[in-house]
């Protein structure tokens, strides 16, 4: 028995580029036999749809709607729904796991930090960073930057990358720096389901279990795009 989890997923409640709601995403993954999903919407420094003129607490509240709607749907469907977010620095993105709304509320303007400061904040709070698609080439990325010293993992399969070569480079990079490996679909729309994510030999007890399994390599990377 394997338990599949999506690790990189966007909802339209918080990501400007996403097409579907958290509820629709939860329904999709439940129908595909996944055990769970991480909702990783673009944070305020990325392609966020949360208005910038609201105060921090209100923005955080709205940011969490995608996750919360997915979670409510997941509870009815028997799908685990965990919180994450995708933090951006000049088109370089960190997928952050193991933290929650309270971390965001307690750290106003953490969208404005330099990567080193942000990473230390995440790690102090017990969070985990996987650098998203570290070798993606796309018009919106002017310069590829990698932060192995700040990362716990690298996203070595991203099904949103345009070529397998970008994933292959990420895999070599993870191996070179002894980083843990994550894989995800980077799904923005229910009609683009591609079967990405990760698989585990048990149902995850929560984000901490996910982090421990990923660190130990006690997991399988899904997606043949490598
Ligand atoms: Zn996006
Ligand atoms: Zn993403």
XYZ file of C-alpha atoms and ligand atoms in Angstrom:
228
model
C 0.000 0.000 0.000
C 1.359 3.402 -0.890
C 0.052 6.760 0.206
C 0.349 9.559 -2.325
C 0.655 13.222 -1.397
C 0.751 16.305 -3.584
C 3.448 18.664 -2.284
C 3.035 21.677 -4.588
C -0.463 22.978 -5.224
C -2.108 26.372 -5.776
C -5.646 27.634 -5.168
C -7.397 30.664 -6.591
C -8.215 31.956 -3.123
C -4.583 33.098 -2.778
C -2.643 32.542 -6.011
C -3.354 34.958 -8.878
C -2.356 32.317 -11.439
C -4.553 29.504 -10.099
C -7.839 28.482 -11.695
C -9.600 26.410 -9.026
C -10.586 26.647 -5.386
C -9.102 24.729 -2.493
C -12.314 22.725 -2.309
C -12.087 21.733 -5.989
C -8.439 20.769 -5.586
C -9.266 18.592 -2.587
C -12.058 16.899 -4.545
C -9.716 16.266 -7.468
C -6.972 14.651 -5.383
C -9.447 12.598 -3.408
C -10.938 11.308 -6.664
C -7.441 10.383 -7.862
C -6.798 8.243 -4.788
C -4.283 10.513 -3.031
C -3.978 10.363 0.749
C -3.357 14.083 0.988
C -2.169 17.420 -0.340
C -0.088 20.351 0.796
C -1.569 23.690 -0.231
C 1.392 25.895 -1.178
C -0.007 29.173 -2.455
C 2.203 31.984 -3.689
C 3.013 34.227 -0.749
C 2.695 38.047 -0.870
C 6.092 38.361 -2.533
C 4.989 36.074 -5.369
C 1.978 35.858 -7.666
C -0.488 36.591 -4.894
C -4.059 37.798 -5.374
C -4.384 39.166 -1.825
C -4.784 42.958 -1.840
C -1.641 44.732 -0.670
C -3.369 47.621 1.065
C -4.875 45.549 3.884
C -3.164 45.154 7.223
C -0.923 42.148 7.781
C -3.356 40.101 9.857
C -6.138 40.538 7.303
C -3.841 39.602 4.450
C -2.707 36.472 6.283
C -6.320 35.589 7.032
C -7.247 35.845 3.343
C -4.064 34.041 2.302
C -5.141 31.005 4.335
C -8.592 30.677 2.729
C -7.365 28.327 -0.004
C -5.848 25.994 2.576
C -8.841 26.266 4.912
C -11.374 25.555 2.166
C -9.324 22.574 1.006
C -9.043 21.373 4.614
C -12.804 21.570 5.199
C -13.433 19.610 1.991
C -10.673 17.149 2.898
C -12.276 16.398 6.232
C -15.454 15.260 4.477
C -13.536 13.280 1.873
C -10.930 11.626 4.109
C -8.105 13.544 2.431
C -5.265 14.966 4.569
C -4.746 18.661 3.871
C -1.574 20.299 5.181
C -0.430 23.913 5.123
C 2.532 25.221 3.188
C 3.413 28.286 1.165
C 5.718 29.350 -1.648
C 7.926 32.301 -0.710
C 9.501 34.314 -3.496
C 12.669 36.344 -3.840
C 13.229 37.741 -7.335
C 11.565 34.678 -8.905
C 13.585 32.278 -6.745
C 11.051 30.325 -4.701
C 11.144 28.399 -1.447
C 8.432 25.867 -0.659
C 7.947 26.092 3.096
C 6.466 23.201 5.078
C 5.736 22.537 8.727
C 4.610 26.044 9.692
C 1.141 27.545 10.012
C -1.004 30.650 10.036
C 0.301 31.611 13.490
C 3.858 31.728 12.149
C 2.741 34.174 9.447
C 0.742 36.285 11.907
C 3.761 36.453 14.239
C 6.146 37.569 11.489
C 4.805 40.670 9.760
C 6.701 41.647 6.634
C 8.495 38.305 6.379
C 7.786 38.653 2.667
C 10.347 41.473 2.543
C 13.301 39.648 4.062
C 16.454 38.507 2.304
C 16.580 34.713 1.812
C 19.148 34.081 4.577
C 17.118 35.934 7.199
C 13.881 34.321 6.100
C 15.422 30.841 6.112
C 16.722 31.280 9.638
C 13.280 32.425 10.782
C 11.711 29.323 9.207
C 14.263 27.002 10.748
C 13.982 28.578 14.197
C 10.243 27.919 14.018
C 10.825 24.278 13.072
C 9.946 24.648 9.395
C 11.429 22.995 6.342
C 12.499 24.553 3.037
C 12.605 22.896 -0.354
C 13.777 25.209 -3.099
C 11.117 25.017 -5.817
C 12.216 24.186 -9.372
C 15.789 25.478 -8.799
C 16.783 25.189 -12.461
C 13.581 26.344 -14.124
C 14.054 28.475 -17.189
C 11.104 30.730 -17.973
C 10.566 34.276 -19.211
C 9.721 35.513 -15.691
C 13.041 34.257 -14.275
C 15.845 36.633 -15.117
C 18.549 34.821 -13.253
C 18.556 31.346 -11.752
C 19.745 31.358 -8.164
C 20.301 28.373 -5.922
C 20.503 28.456 -2.144
C 21.796 25.046 -1.033
C 23.032 26.379 2.305
C 19.559 27.706 3.187
C 17.578 24.720 1.935
C 16.713 21.401 3.525
C 15.701 19.977 0.174
C 15.448 20.686 -3.522
C 12.380 20.069 -5.634
C 13.951 17.652 -8.093
C 10.791 16.860 -10.012
C 8.488 19.755 -10.807
C 5.861 18.774 -13.347
C 5.397 22.438 -14.273
C 8.899 22.693 -15.689
C 9.007 22.842 -19.449
C 11.742 20.313 -19.963
C 13.018 17.218 -18.214
C 16.484 18.728 -18.322
C 15.522 21.298 -15.658
C 14.550 18.454 -13.350
C 17.668 16.471 -14.157
C 19.853 19.447 -13.202
C 17.915 19.795 -9.947
C 18.518 16.134 -9.143
C 22.265 16.480 -9.754
C 22.285 19.617 -7.636
C 20.498 17.890 -4.717
C 22.989 15.055 -4.863
C 25.987 17.389 -5.055
C 24.919 19.292 -1.925
C 23.432 16.284 -0.086
C 20.017 17.904 0.011
C 16.837 15.950 0.581
C 14.547 15.623 -2.452
C 10.944 16.589 -3.008
C 8.701 16.202 -6.043
C 5.513 18.052 -6.877
C 3.092 18.909 -9.656
C 2.953 22.694 -9.155
C -0.687 22.313 -10.114
C -2.731 25.451 -10.771
C -5.799 23.954 -12.441
C -7.829 20.747 -12.007
C -7.646 20.039 -15.732
C -3.850 19.882 -15.549
C -3.642 16.958 -13.136
C -0.476 15.004 -13.942
C 0.021 12.521 -11.117
C 2.981 14.245 -9.495
C 3.932 14.443 -5.851
C 5.422 11.898 -3.473
C 4.498 8.526 -2.044
C 5.047 7.090 1.436
C 4.634 3.645 2.946
C 2.184 4.905 5.563
C -0.401 7.624 6.008
C 1.468 10.715 7.184
C 0.630 11.824 10.696
C 1.284 15.451 9.747
C 3.805 17.841 8.224
C 6.474 16.810 10.759
C 6.208 13.204 9.672
C 6.505 14.410 6.060
C 9.672 16.355 6.877
C 11.201 13.396 8.735
C 10.427 10.964 5.900
C 11.795 13.353 3.264
C 14.984 13.931 5.276
C 15.454 10.192 5.695
C 14.647 9.474 2.040
C 11.824 7.240 3.235
C 9.662 8.211 0.286
C 9.184 7.865 -3.441
C 9.243 10.667 -6.014
C 6.287 10.601 -8.388
C 6.231 11.759 -11.983
C 8.305 10.380 -14.806
C 9.424 13.799 -15.914
C 13.108 13.410 -15.159
Zn 1.683 30.216 -9.951
Zn 4.195 26.887 -7.280
